[in-house]
Structure formats: structure tokens, C-alpha cells
Amino acid sequence: MAYGVVVIGASLGGLEAVSTVLAALPAGFPLPVVVAQHRATPPADGDLPAIWQRHTSLSVCEAEDKAPIVSG
């Protein structure tokens, strides 16, 4: 079975768990990774992409409407 994307869902307390998973992915991970993270408004934990970028060599960005989902 071939997969096209990895999707991770986490509740408000899942920041550390998601960080751990992202840290374990190799730099050349071949699939796009989408994270749906429940968070407070405004975010109590700051800028999530910046937080996760410290844990992975993959590019991390906030999703924008109709933006393509790409690997890396």
C-alpha cells in the first residue's frame, strides 16, 4: 500500500508529542506531513511553526487556504 501524506492530530497538550515525532523524521522524509494542532486563541504557546522548526530539518510553515501540500 502506498501512502501520499502523513497526518498528525493533537490536542492542546500535544505540543511535545508532535515535536518528538517531527524530530524523529529524517531530512529526506519523502511524504508531506500535515499537523492539525488544537491551540488556544491567541496561541498560548507562541508561533507553532517556529517551535516545530527547532525540532526538524524539514521545512515547517503555517497552512494557507488552497496552498499545495508538498513533501519536504
mmJSON file of the N, C-alpha and C atoms, coordinates in Angstrom:
{"data_MODEL":{"atom_site":{
"group_PDB":["ATOM","ATOM","ATOM","ATOM","ATOM","ATOM","ATOM","ATOM","ATOM","ATOM","ATOM","ATOM","ATOM","ATOM","ATOM","ATOM","ATOM","ATOM","ATOM","ATOM","ATOM","ATOM","ATOM","ATOM","ATOM","ATOM","ATOM","ATOM","ATOM","ATOM","ATOM","ATOM","ATOM","ATOM","ATOM","ATOM","ATOM","ATOM","ATOM","ATOM","ATOM","ATOM","ATOM","ATOM","ATOM","ATOM","ATOM","ATOM","ATOM","ATOM","ATOM","ATOM","ATOM","ATOM","ATOM","ATOM","ATOM","ATOM","ATOM","ATOM","ATOM","ATOM","ATOM","ATOM","ATOM","ATOM","ATOM","ATOM","ATOM","ATOM","ATOM","ATOM","ATOM","ATOM","ATOM","ATOM","ATOM","ATOM","ATOM","ATOM","ATOM","ATOM","ATOM","ATOM","ATOM","ATOM","ATOM","ATOM","ATOM","ATOM","ATOM","ATOM","ATOM","ATOM","ATOM","ATOM","ATOM","ATOM","ATOM","ATOM","ATOM","ATOM","ATOM","ATOM","ATOM","ATOM","ATOM","ATOM","ATOM","ATOM","ATOM","ATOM","ATOM","ATOM","ATOM","ATOM","ATOM","ATOM","ATOM","ATOM","ATOM","ATOM","ATOM","ATOM","ATOM","ATOM","ATOM","ATOM","ATOM","ATOM","ATOM","ATOM","ATOM","ATOM","ATOM","ATOM","ATOM","ATOM","ATOM","ATOM","ATOM","ATOM","ATOM","ATOM","ATOM","ATOM","ATOM","ATOM","ATOM","ATOM","ATOM","ATOM","ATOM","ATOM","ATOM","ATOM","ATOM","ATOM","ATOM","ATOM","ATOM","ATOM","ATOM","ATOM","ATOM","ATOM","ATOM","ATOM","ATOM","ATOM","ATOM","ATOM","ATOM","ATOM","ATOM","ATOM","ATOM","ATOM","ATOM","ATOM","ATOM","ATOM","ATOM","ATOM","ATOM","ATOM","ATOM","ATOM","ATOM","ATOM","ATOM","ATOM","ATOM","ATOM","ATOM","ATOM","ATOM","ATOM","ATOM","ATOM","ATOM","ATOM","ATOM","ATOM","ATOM","ATOM","ATOM","ATOM","ATOM","ATOM","ATOM","ATOM","ATOM","ATOM","ATOM","ATOM"],
"id":[1,2,3,4,5,6,7,8,9,10,11,12,13,14,15,16,17,18,19,20,21,22,23,24,25,26,27,28,29,30,31,32,33,34,35,36,37,38,39,40,41,42,43,44,45,46,47,48,49,50,51,52,53,54,55,56,57,58,59,60,61,62,63,64,65,66,67,68,69,70,71,72,73,74,75,76,77,78,79,80,81,82,83,84,85,86,87,88,89,90,91,92,93,94,95,96,97,98,99,100,101,102,103,104,105,106,107,108,109,110,111,112,113,114,115,116,117,118,119,120,121,122,123,124,125,126,127,128,129,130,131,132,133,134,135,136,137,138,139,140,141,142,143,144,145,146,147,148,149,150,151,152,153,154,155,156,157,158,159,160,161,162,163,164,165,166,167,168,169,170,171,172,173,174,175,176,177,178,179,180,181,182,183,184,185,186,187,188,189,190,191,192,193,194,195,196,197,198,199,200,201,202,203,204,205,206,207,208,209,210,211,212,213,214,215,216],
"type_symbol":["N","C","C","N","C","C","N","C","C","N","C","C","N","C","C","N","C","C","N","C","C","N","C","C","N","C","C","N","C","C","N","C","C","N","C","C","N","C","C","N","C","C","N","C","C","N","C","C","N","C","C","N","C","C","N","C","C","N","C","C","N","C","C","N","C","C","N","C","C","N","C","C","N","C","C","N","C","C","N","C","C","N","C","C","N","C","C","N","C","C","N","C","C","N","C","C","N","C","C","N","C","C","N","C","C","N","C","C","N","C","C","N","C","C","N","C","C","N","C","C","N","C","C","N","C","C","N","C","C","N","C","C","N","C","C","N","C","C","N","C","C","N","C","C","N","C","C","N","C","C","N","C","C","N","C","C","N","C","C","N","C","C","N","C","C","N","C","C","N","C","C","N","C","C","N","C","C","N","C","C","N","C","C","N","C","C","N","C","C","N","C","C","N","C","C","N","C","C","N","C","C","N","C","C","N","C","C","N","C","C","N","C","C","N","C","C"],
"label_atom_id":["N","CA","C","N","CA","C","N","CA","C","N","CA","C","N","CA","C","N","CA","C","N","CA","C","N","CA","C","N","CA","C","N","CA","C","N","CA","C","N","CA","C","N","CA","C","N","CA","C","N","CA","C","N","CA","C","N","CA","C","N","CA","C","N","CA","C","N","CA","C","N","CA","C","N","CA","C","N","CA","C","N","CA","C","N","CA","C","N","CA","C","N","CA","C","N","CA","C","N","CA","C","N","CA","C","N","CA","C","N","CA","C","N","CA","C","N","CA","C","N","CA","C","N","CA","C","N","CA","C","N","CA","C","N","CA","C","N","CA","C","N","CA","C","N","CA","C","N","CA","C","N","CA","C","N","CA","C","N","CA","C","N","CA","C","N","CA","C","N","CA","C","N","CA","C","N","CA","C","N","CA","C","N","CA","C","N","CA","C","N","CA","C","N","CA","C","N","CA","C","N","CA","C","N","CA","C","N","CA","C","N","CA","C","N","CA","C","N","CA","C","N","CA","C","N","CA","C","N","CA","C","N","CA","C","N","CA","C","N","CA","C","N","CA","C","N","CA","C","N","CA","C"],
"label_alt_id":[null,null,null,null,null,null,null,null,null,null,null,null,null,null,null,null,null,null,null,null,null,null,null,null,null,null,null,null,null,null,null,null,null,null,null,null,null,null,null,null,null,null,null,null,null,null,null,null,null,null,null,null,null,null,null,null,null,null,null,null,null,null,null,null,null,null,null,null,null,null,null,null,null,null,null,null,null,null,null,null,null,null,null,null,null,null,null,null,null,null,null,null,null,null,null,null,null,null,null,null,null,null,null,null,null,null,null,null,null,null,null,null,null,null,null,null,null,null,null,null,null,null,null,null,null,null,null,null,null,null,null,null,null,null,null,null,null,null,null,null,null,null,null,null,null,null,null,null,null,null,null,null,null,null,null,null,null,null,null,null,null,null,null,null,null,null,null,null,null,null,null,null,null,null,null,null,null,null,null,null,null,null,null,null,null,null,null,null,null,null,null,null,null,null,null,null,null,null,null,null,null,null,null,null,null,null,null,null,null,null,null,null,null,null,null,null],
"label_comp_id":["MET","MET","MET","ALA","ALA","ALA","TYR","TYR","TYR","GLY","GLY","GLY","VAL","VAL","VAL","VAL","VAL","VAL","VAL","VAL","VAL","ILE","ILE","ILE","GLY","GLY","GLY","ALA","ALA","ALA","SER","SER","SER","LEU","LEU","LEU","GLY","GLY","GLY","GLY","GLY","GLY","LEU","LEU","LEU","GLU","GLU","GLU","ALA","ALA","ALA","VAL","VAL","VAL","SER","SER","SER","THR","THR","THR","VAL","VAL","VAL","LEU","LEU","LEU","ALA","ALA","ALA","ALA","ALA","ALA","LEU","LEU","LEU","PRO","PRO","PRO","ALA","ALA","ALA","GLY","GLY","GLY","PHE","PHE","PHE","PRO","PRO","PRO","LEU","LEU","LEU","PRO","PRO","PRO","VAL","VAL","VAL","VAL","VAL","VAL","VAL","VAL","VAL","ALA","ALA","ALA","GLN","GLN","GLN","HIS","HIS","HIS","ARG","ARG","ARG","ALA","ALA","ALA","THR","THR","THR","PRO","PRO","PRO","PRO","PRO","PRO","ALA","ALA","ALA","ASP","ASP","ASP","GLY","GLY","GLY","ASP","ASP","ASP","LEU","LEU","LEU","PRO","PRO","PRO","ALA","ALA","ALA","ILE","ILE","ILE","TRP","TRP","TRP","GLN","GLN","GLN","ARG","ARG","ARG","HIS","HIS","HIS","THR","THR","THR","SER","SER","SER","LEU","LEU","LEU","SER","SER","SER","VAL","VAL","VAL","CYS","CYS","CYS","GLU","GLU","GLU","ALA","ALA","ALA","GLU","GLU","GLU","ASP","ASP","ASP","LYS","LYS","LYS","ALA","ALA","ALA","PRO","PRO","PRO","ILE","ILE","ILE","VAL","VAL","VAL","SER","SER","SER","GLY","GLY","GLY"],
"label_asym_id":["A","A","A","A","A","A","A","A","A","A","A","A","A","A","A","A","A","A","A","A","A","A","A","A","A","A","A","A","A","A","A","A","A","A","A","A","A","A","A","A","A","A","A","A","A","A","A","A","A","A","A","A","A","A","A","A","A","A","A","A","A","A","A","A","A","A","A","A","A","A","A","A","A","A","A","A","A","A","A","A","A","A","A","A","A","A","A","A","A","A","A","A","A","A","A","A","A","A","A","A","A","A","A","A","A","A","A","A","A","A","A","A","A","A","A","A","A","A","A","A","A","A","A","A","A","A","A","A","A","A","A","A","A","A","A","A","A","A","A","A","A","A","A","A","A","A","A","A","A","A","A","A","A","A","A","A","A","A","A","A","A","A","A","A","A","A","A","A","A","A","A","A","A","A","A","A","A","A","A","A","A","A","A","A","A","A","A","A","A","A","A","A","A","A","A","A","A","A","A","A","A","A","A","A","A","A","A","A","A","A","A","A","A","A","A","A"],
"label_entity_id":["1","1","1","1","1","1","1","1","1","1","1","1","1","1","1","1","1","1","1","1","1","1","1","1","1","1","1","1","1","1","1","1","1","1","1","1","1","1","1","1","1","1","1","1","1","1","1","1","1","1","1","1","1","1","1","1","1","1","1","1","1","1","1","1","1","1","1","1","1","1","1","1","1","1","1","1","1","1","1","1","1","1","1","1","1","1","1","1","1","1","1","1","1","1","1","1","1","1","1","1","1","1","1","1","1","1","1","1","1","1","1","1","1","1","1","1","1","1","1","1","1","1","1","1","1","1","1","1","1","1","1","1","1","1","1","1","1","1","1","1","1","1","1","1","1","1","1","1","1","1","1","1","1","1","1","1","1","1","1","1","1","1","1","1","1","1","1","1","1","1","1","1","1","1","1","1","1","1","1","1","1","1","1","1","1","1","1","1","1","1","1","1","1","1","1","1","1","1","1","1","1","1","1","1","1","1","1","1","1","1","1","1","1","1","1","1"],
"label_seq_id":[1,1,1,2,2,2,3,3,3,4,4,4,5,5,5,6,6,6,7,7,7,8,8,8,9,9,9,10,10,10,11,11,11,12,12,12,13,13,13,14,14,14,15,15,15,16,16,16,17,17,17,18,18,18,19,19,19,20,20,20,21,21,21,22,22,22,23,23,23,24,24,24,25,25,25,26,26,26,27,27,27,28,28,28,29,29,29,30,30,30,31,31,31,32,32,32,33,33,33,34,34,34,35,35,35,36,36,36,37,37,37,38,38,38,39,39,39,40,40,40,41,41,41,42,42,42,43,43,43,44,44,44,45,45,45,46,46,46,47,47,47,48,48,48,49,49,49,50,50,50,51,51,51,52,52,52,53,53,53,54,54,54,55,55,55,56,56,56,57,57,57,58,58,58,59,59,59,60,60,60,61,61,61,62,62,62,63,63,63,64,64,64,65,65,65,66,66,66,67,67,67,68,68,68,69,69,69,70,70,70,71,71,71,72,72,72],
"pdbx_PDB_ins_code":[null,null,null,null,null,null,null,null,null,null,null,null,null,null,null,null,null,null,null,null,null,null,null,null,null,null,null,null,null,null,null,null,null,null,null,null,null,null,null,null,null,null,null,null,null,null,null,null,null,null,null,null,null,null,null,null,null,null,null,null,null,null,null,null,null,null,null,null,null,null,null,null,null,null,null,null,null,null,null,null,null,null,null,null,null,null,null,null,null,null,null,null,null,null,null,null,null,null,null,null,null,null,null,null,null,null,null,null,null,null,null,null,null,null,null,null,null,null,null,null,null,null,null,null,null,null,null,null,null,null,null,null,null,null,null,null,null,null,null,null,null,null,null,null,null,null,null,null,null,null,null,null,null,null,null,null,null,null,null,null,null,null,null,null,null,null,null,null,null,null,null,null,null,null,null,null,null,null,null,null,null,null,null,null,null,null,null,null,null,null,null,null,null,null,null,null,null,null,null,null,null,null,null,null,null,null,null,null,null,null,null,null,null,null,null,null],
"Cartn_x":[0.839,0.0,0.89,0.661,1.42,0.676,1.413,0.829,1.262,0.401,0.706,0.957,0.56,0.725,0.648,1.347,1.251,0.451,-0.591,-1.424,-1.332,-1.047,-0.933,-1.962,-2.756,-3.702,-3.333,-3.377,-3.006,-3.906,-4.204,-4.997,-4.085,-4.643,-3.924,-2.62,-2.61,-1.418,-0.432,-0.622,0.195,1.446,1.791,2.943,4.23,4.504,5.738,5.716,4.565,4.461,4.707,4.111,4.33,5.793,6.387,7.803,8.682,8.354,9.115,9.002,7.803,7.604,8.368,8.257,8.957,10.478,10.975,12.417,12.924,12.059,12.466,12.455,11.864,11.801,13.131,13.639,14.901,14.742,15.847,15.836,15.204,15.394,14.851,13.516,12.746,11.464,10.631,10.169,9.585,8.124,7.417,5.994,5.736,4.709,4.286,3.756,3.951,3.447,2.498,1.275,0.273,-0.041,0.032,-0.267,-1.473,-2.479,-3.624,-3.493,-3.142,-2.861,-3.9,-4.679,-5.606,-4.794,-5.173,-4.435,-5.362,-4.915,-5.703,-5.657,-6.634,-6.641,-6.585,-5.588,-4.372,-3.515,-2.596,-1.801,-1.034,-1.291,-0.592,0.85,1.123,2.457,3.295,2.865,3.653,3.448,4.453,4.417,4.734,3.717,3.923,4.922,4.853,5.864,7.298,7.53,8.885,9.29,8.346,8.639,9.016,8.196,8.471,9.711,10.018,11.199,12.472,12.459,13.632,13.844,12.825,12.9,13.073,13.082,13.167,13.936,14.565,15.231,14.274,13.079,12.06,11.553,11.069,10.521,9.161,8.946,7.696,7.046,5.757,5.046,3.589,2.954,1.522,0.77,-0.235,-1.014,-1.806,-1.911,-2.736,-3.788,-4.926,-6.028,-5.594,-5.855,-5.593,-4.11,-3.231,-1.808,-1.59,-0.698,-0.444,0.262,-0.003,0.678,1.844,3.071,4.253,5.16,5.983,6.928,8.075,8.807,9.96,9.583],
"Cartn_y":[-1.175,0.0,1.247,2.152,3.391,4.504,5.361,6.483,7.784,8.815,10.083,11.218,11.034,12.093,11.482,12.101,11.724,12.818,12.435,13.4,13.115,14.154,14.044,14.983,14.471,15.301,15.309,16.481,16.577,17.592,17.298,18.229,19.303,20.16,21.3,20.897,19.748,19.313,18.511,18.437,17.573,18.187,19.392,20.077,19.26,18.737,17.962,16.663,15.993,14.746,14.992,16.039,16.357,16.716,17.471,17.828,16.584,15.592,14.341,13.58,13.507,12.816,13.536,14.853,15.606,15.447,15.418,15.262,13.913,12.905,11.565,11.388,12.328,12.201,12.613,11.821,12.162,13.358,14.031,15.226,14.954,13.776,13.452,12.731,12.905,12.208,12.477,11.412,11.574,12.037,12.054,12.4,13.759,14.452,15.656,15.262,16.141,15.915,17.069,16.743,17.742,17.555,18.637,18.573,19.463,18.877,19.638,19.679,20.842,21.008,21.936,21.425,22.287,23.264,24.535,25.529,26.647,27.381,28.497,29.656,30.552,31.74,32.96,33.801,33.648,32.523,32.011,30.858,31.129,30.31,30.447,29.97,29.121,28.548,29.277,30.437,31.216,30.738,30.907,30.594,29.111,28.293,26.845,26.478,27.063,26.691,26.933,28.029,28.318,27.312,26.935,25.947,24.613,24.153,22.859,22.898,24.042,24.136,23.847,24.14,23.855,22.356,21.535,20.096,19.27,19.894,19.129,19.904,19.161,19.808,19.964,19.401,19.6,21.039,21.562,22.911,22.917,23.874,23.969,25.316,25.286,26.535,26.392,27.526,27.56,27.361,26.521,26.265,27.505,27.705,28.787,28.183,28.805,28.322,28.047,26.853,26.389,26.262,26.328,26.107,24.617,24.286,22.86,22.206,20.931,20.16,19.449,19.753,19.201,18.542,17.621,16.952,17.889,17.522,18.317,19.453],
"Cartn_z":[0.0,0.0,0.0,-0.914,-0.991,-0.259,0.397,1.123,0.461,0.549,-0.076,0.888,2.155,3.15,4.547,5.498,6.911,7.603,8.329,9.037,10.53,11.299,12.753,13.367,14.284,15.019,16.486,17.113,18.527,19.23,20.483,21.274,21.848,22.648,23.197,23.903,24.552,25.278,24.447,23.132,22.292,21.704,22.094,21.502,21.618,22.784,22.99,22.192,22.126,21.363,19.88,19.325,17.914,17.678,18.57,18.454,18.424,19.246,19.29,17.974,17.421,16.14,15.032,14.966,13.919,14.034,15.253,15.462,14.961,14.94,14.512,12.992,12.264,10.801,10.172,9.231,8.579,7.645,7.352,6.496,5.137,4.594,3.282,3.325,4.386,4.509,3.268,2.579,1.251,1.187,2.305,2.267,2.914,2.456,3.177,4.555,5.525,6.877,7.207,7.562,7.931,9.404,10.167,11.593,11.879,12.497,12.994,14.509,15.034,16.464,17.072,18.03,18.748,19.575,19.526,20.307,20.741,21.754,22.268,21.279,21.369,20.521,21.417,21.353,20.558,21.106,20.261,20.69,21.984,22.99,24.269,24.157,23.167,23.024,21.98,21.529,20.575,19.155,18.35,16.929,16.716,16.465,16.323,15.235,14.035,13.037,13.525,14.215,14.725,15.799,16.647,17.693,17.057,16.095,15.471,14.589,13.989,13.132,13.919,15.201,16.053,16.258,15.922,16.158,14.895,13.724,12.481,11.42,10.516,9.384,8.199,8.317,7.285,7.36,6.263,6.239,6.928,7.831,8.576,8.264,7.936,7.684,8.095,8.324,8.625,7.309,7.316,6.101,5.706,4.407,3.877,2.958,2.871,2.06,0.627,0.172,-1.19,-1.538,-0.548,-0.802,-1.075,-2.016,-2.277,-1.089,-0.892,0.132,-0.54,-0.104,-0.756,0.274,-0.187,0.717,1.047,2.107,2.494,3.392],
"occupancy":[1.0,1.0,1.0,1.0,1.0,1.0,1.0,1.0,1.0,1.0,1.0,1.0,1.0,1.0,1.0,1.0,1.0,1.0,1.0,1.0,1.0,1.0,1.0,1.0,1.0,1.0,1.0,1.0,1.0,1.0,1.0,1.0,1.0,1.0,1.0,1.0,1.0,1.0,1.0,1.0,1.0,1.0,1.0,1.0,1.0,1.0,1.0,1.0,1.0,1.0,1.0,1.0,1.0,1.0,1.0,1.0,1.0,1.0,1.0,1.0,1.0,1.0,1.0,1.0,1.0,1.0,1.0,1.0,1.0,1.0,1.0,1.0,1.0,1.0,1.0,1.0,1.0,1.0,1.0,1.0,1.0,1.0,1.0,1.0,1.0,1.0,1.0,1.0,1.0,1.0,1.0,1.0,1.0,1.0,1.0,1.0,1.0,1.0,1.0,1.0,1.0,1.0,1.0,1.0,1.0,1.0,1.0,1.0,1.0,1.0,1.0,1.0,1.0,1.0,1.0,1.0,1.0,1.0,1.0,1.0,1.0,1.0,1.0,1.0,1.0,1.0,1.0,1.0,1.0,1.0,1.0,1.0,1.0,1.0,1.0,1.0,1.0,1.0,1.0,1.0,1.0,1.0,1.0,1.0,1.0,1.0,1.0,1.0,1.0,1.0,1.0,1.0,1.0,1.0,1.0,1.0,1.0,1.0,1.0,1.0,1.0,1.0,1.0,1.0,1.0,1.0,1.0,1.0,1.0,1.0,1.0,1.0,1.0,1.0,1.0,1.0,1.0,1.0,1.0,1.0,1.0,1.0,1.0,1.0,1.0,1.0,1.0,1.0,1.0,1.0,1.0,1.0,1.0,1.0,1.0,1.0,1.0,1.0,1.0,1.0,1.0,1.0,1.0,1.0,1.0,1.0,1.0,1.0,1.0,1.0,1.0,1.0,1.0,1.0,1.0,1.0],
"B_iso_or_equiv":[0.0,0.0,0.0,0.0,0.0,0.0,0.0,0.0,0.0,0.0,0.0,0.0,0.0,0.0,0.0,0.0,0.0,0.0,0.0,0.0,0.0,0.0,0.0,0.0,0.0,0.0,0.0,0.0,0.0,0.0,0.0,0.0,0.0,0.0,0.0,0.0,0.0,0.0,0.0,0.0,0.0,0.0,0.0,0.0,0.0,0.0,0.0,0.0,0.0,0.0,0.0,0.0,0.0,0.0,0.0,0.0,0.0,0.0,0.0,0.0,0.0,0.0,0.0,0.0,0.0,0.0,0.0,0.0,0.0,0.0,0.0,0.0,0.0,0.0,0.0,0.0,0.0,0.0,0.0,0.0,0.0,0.0,0.0,0.0,0.0,0.0,0.0,0.0,0.0,0.0,0.0,0.0,0.0,0.0,0.0,0.0,0.0,0.0,0.0,0.0,0.0,0.0,0.0,0.0,0.0,0.0,0.0,0.0,0.0,0.0,0.0,0.0,0.0,0.0,0.0,0.0,0.0,0.0,0.0,0.0,0.0,0.0,0.0,0.0,0.0,0.0,0.0,0.0,0.0,0.0,0.0,0.0,0.0,0.0,0.0,0.0,0.0,0.0,0.0,0.0,0.0,0.0,0.0,0.0,0.0,0.0,0.0,0.0,0.0,0.0,0.0,0.0,0.0,0.0,0.0,0.0,0.0,0.0,0.0,0.0,0.0,0.0,0.0,0.0,0.0,0.0,0.0,0.0,0.0,0.0,0.0,0.0,0.0,0.0,0.0,0.0,0.0,0.0,0.0,0.0,0.0,0.0,0.0,0.0,0.0,0.0,0.0,0.0,0.0,0.0,0.0,0.0,0.0,0.0,0.0,0.0,0.0,0.0,0.0,0.0,0.0,0.0,0.0,0.0,0.0,0.0,0.0,0.0,0.0,0.0,0.0,0.0,0.0,0.0,0.0,0.0],
"pdbx_formal_charge":[null,null,null,null,null,null,null,null,null,null,null,null,null,null,null,null,null,null,null,null,null,null,null,null,null,null,null,null,null,null,null,null,null,null,null,null,null,null,null,null,null,null,null,null,null,null,null,null,null,null,null,null,null,null,null,null,null,null,null,null,null,null,null,null,null,null,null,null,null,null,null,null,null,null,null,null,null,null,null,null,null,null,null,null,null,null,null,null,null,null,null,null,null,null,null,null,null,null,null,null,null,null,null,null,null,null,null,null,null,null,null,null,null,null,null,null,null,null,null,null,null,null,null,null,null,null,null,null,null,null,null,null,null,null,null,null,null,null,null,null,null,null,null,null,null,null,null,null,null,null,null,null,null,null,null,null,null,null,null,null,null,null,null,null,null,null,null,null,null,null,null,null,null,null,null,null,null,null,null,null,null,null,null,null,null,null,null,null,null,null,null,null,null,null,null,null,null,null,null,null,null,null,null,null,null,null,null,null,null,null,null,null,null,null,null,null],
"auth_seq_id":[1,1,1,2,2,2,3,3,3,4,4,4,5,5,5,6,6,6,7,7,7,8,8,8,9,9,9,10,10,10,11,11,11,12,12,12,13,13,13,14,14,14,15,15,15,16,16,16,17,17,17,18,18,18,19,19,19,20,20,20,21,21,21,22,22,22,23,23,23,24,24,24,25,25,25,26,26,26,27,27,27,28,28,28,29,29,29,30,30,30,31,31,31,32,32,32,33,33,33,34,34,34,35,35,35,36,36,36,37,37,37,38,38,38,39,39,39,40,40,40,41,41,41,42,42,42,43,43,43,44,44,44,45,45,45,46,46,46,47,47,47,48,48,48,49,49,49,50,50,50,51,51,51,52,52,52,53,53,53,54,54,54,55,55,55,56,56,56,57,57,57,58,58,58,59,59,59,60,60,60,61,61,61,62,62,62,63,63,63,64,64,64,65,65,65,66,66,66,67,67,67,68,68,68,69,69,69,70,70,70,71,71,71,72,72,72],
"auth_comp_id":["MET","MET","MET","ALA","ALA","ALA","TYR","TYR","TYR","GLY","GLY","GLY","VAL","VAL","VAL","VAL","VAL","VAL","VAL","VAL","VAL","ILE","ILE","ILE","GLY","GLY","GLY","ALA","ALA","ALA","SER","SER","SER","LEU","LEU","LEU","GLY","GLY","GLY","GLY","GLY","GLY","LEU","LEU","LEU","GLU","GLU","GLU","ALA","ALA","ALA","VAL","VAL","VAL","SER","SER","SER","THR","THR","THR","VAL","VAL","VAL","LEU","LEU","LEU","ALA","ALA","ALA","ALA","ALA","ALA","LEU","LEU","LEU","PRO","PRO","PRO","ALA","ALA","ALA","GLY","GLY","GLY","PHE","PHE","PHE","PRO","PRO","PRO","LEU","LEU","LEU","PRO","PRO","PRO","VAL","VAL","VAL","VAL","VAL","VAL","VAL","VAL","VAL","ALA","ALA","ALA","GLN","GLN","GLN","HIS","HIS","HIS","ARG","ARG","ARG","ALA","ALA","ALA","THR","THR","THR","PRO","PRO","PRO","PRO","PRO","PRO","ALA","ALA","ALA","ASP","ASP","ASP","GLY","GLY","GLY","ASP","ASP","ASP","LEU","LEU","LEU","PRO","PRO","PRO","ALA","ALA","ALA","ILE","ILE","ILE","TRP","TRP","TRP","GLN","GLN","GLN","ARG","ARG","ARG","HIS","HIS","HIS","THR","THR","THR","SER","SER","SER","LEU","LEU","LEU","SER","SER","SER","VAL","VAL","VAL","CYS","CYS","CYS","GLU","GLU","GLU","ALA","ALA","ALA","GLU","GLU","GLU","ASP","ASP","ASP","LYS","LYS","LYS","ALA","ALA","ALA","PRO","PRO","PRO","ILE","ILE","ILE","VAL","VAL","VAL","SER","SER","SER","GLY","GLY","GLY"],
"auth_asym_id":["A","A","A","A","A","A","A","A","A","A","A","A","A","A","A","A","A","A","A","A","A","A","A","A","A","A","A","A","A","A","A","A","A","A","A","A","A","A","A","A","A","A","A","A","A","A","A","A","A","A","A","A","A","A","A","A","A","A","A","A","A","A","A","A","A","A","A","A","A","A","A","A","A","A","A","A","A","A","A","A","A","A","A","A","A","A","A","A","A","A","A","A","A","A","A","A","A","A","A","A","A","A","A","A","A","A","A","A","A","A","A","A","A","A","A","A","A","A","A","A","A","A","A","A","A","A","A","A","A","A","A","A","A","A","A","A","A","A","A","A","A","A","A","A","A","A","A","A","A","A","A","A","A","A","A","A","A","A","A","A","A","A","A","A","A","A","A","A","A","A","A","A","A","A","A","A","A","A","A","A","A","A","A","A","A","A","A","A","A","A","A","A","A","A","A","A","A","A","A","A","A","A","A","A","A","A","A","A","A","A","A","A","A","A","A","A"],
"auth_atom_id":["N","CA","C","N","CA","C","N","CA","C","N","CA","C","N","CA","C","N","CA","C","N","CA","C","N","CA","C","N","CA","C","N","CA","C","N","CA","C","N","CA","C","N","CA","C","N","CA","C","N","CA","C","N","CA","C","N","CA","C","N","CA","C","N","CA","C","N","CA","C","N","CA","C","N","CA","C","N","CA","C","N","CA","C","N","CA","C","N","CA","C","N","CA","C","N","CA","C","N","CA","C","N","CA","C","N","CA","C","N","CA","C","N","CA","C","N","CA","C","N","CA","C","N","CA","C","N","CA","C","N","CA","C","N","CA","C","N","CA","C","N","CA","C","N","CA","C","N","CA","C","N","CA","C","N","CA","C","N","CA","C","N","CA","C","N","CA","C","N","CA","C","N","CA","C","N","CA","C","N","CA","C","N","CA","C","N","CA","C","N","CA","C","N","CA","C","N","CA","C","N","CA","C","N","CA","C","N","CA","C","N","CA","C","N","CA","C","N","CA","C","N","CA","C","N","CA","C","N","CA","C","N","CA","C","N","CA","C","N","CA","C","N","CA","C","N","CA","C","N","CA","C"],
"pdbx_PDB_model_num":[1,1,1,1,1,1,1,1,1,1,1,1,1,1,1,1,1,1,1,1,1,1,1,1,1,1,1,1,1,1,1,1,1,1,1,1,1,1,1,1,1,1,1,1,1,1,1,1,1,1,1,1,1,1,1,1,1,1,1,1,1,1,1,1,1,1,1,1,1,1,1,1,1,1,1,1,1,1,1,1,1,1,1,1,1,1,1,1,1,1,1,1,1,1,1,1,1,1,1,1,1,1,1,1,1,1,1,1,1,1,1,1,1,1,1,1,1,1,1,1,1,1,1,1,1,1,1,1,1,1,1,1,1,1,1,1,1,1,1,1,1,1,1,1,1,1,1,1,1,1,1,1,1,1,1,1,1,1,1,1,1,1,1,1,1,1,1,1,1,1,1,1,1,1,1,1,1,1,1,1,1,1,1,1,1,1,1,1,1,1,1,1,1,1,1,1,1,1,1,1,1,1,1,1,1,1,1,1,1,1,1,1,1,1,1,1]
}}}
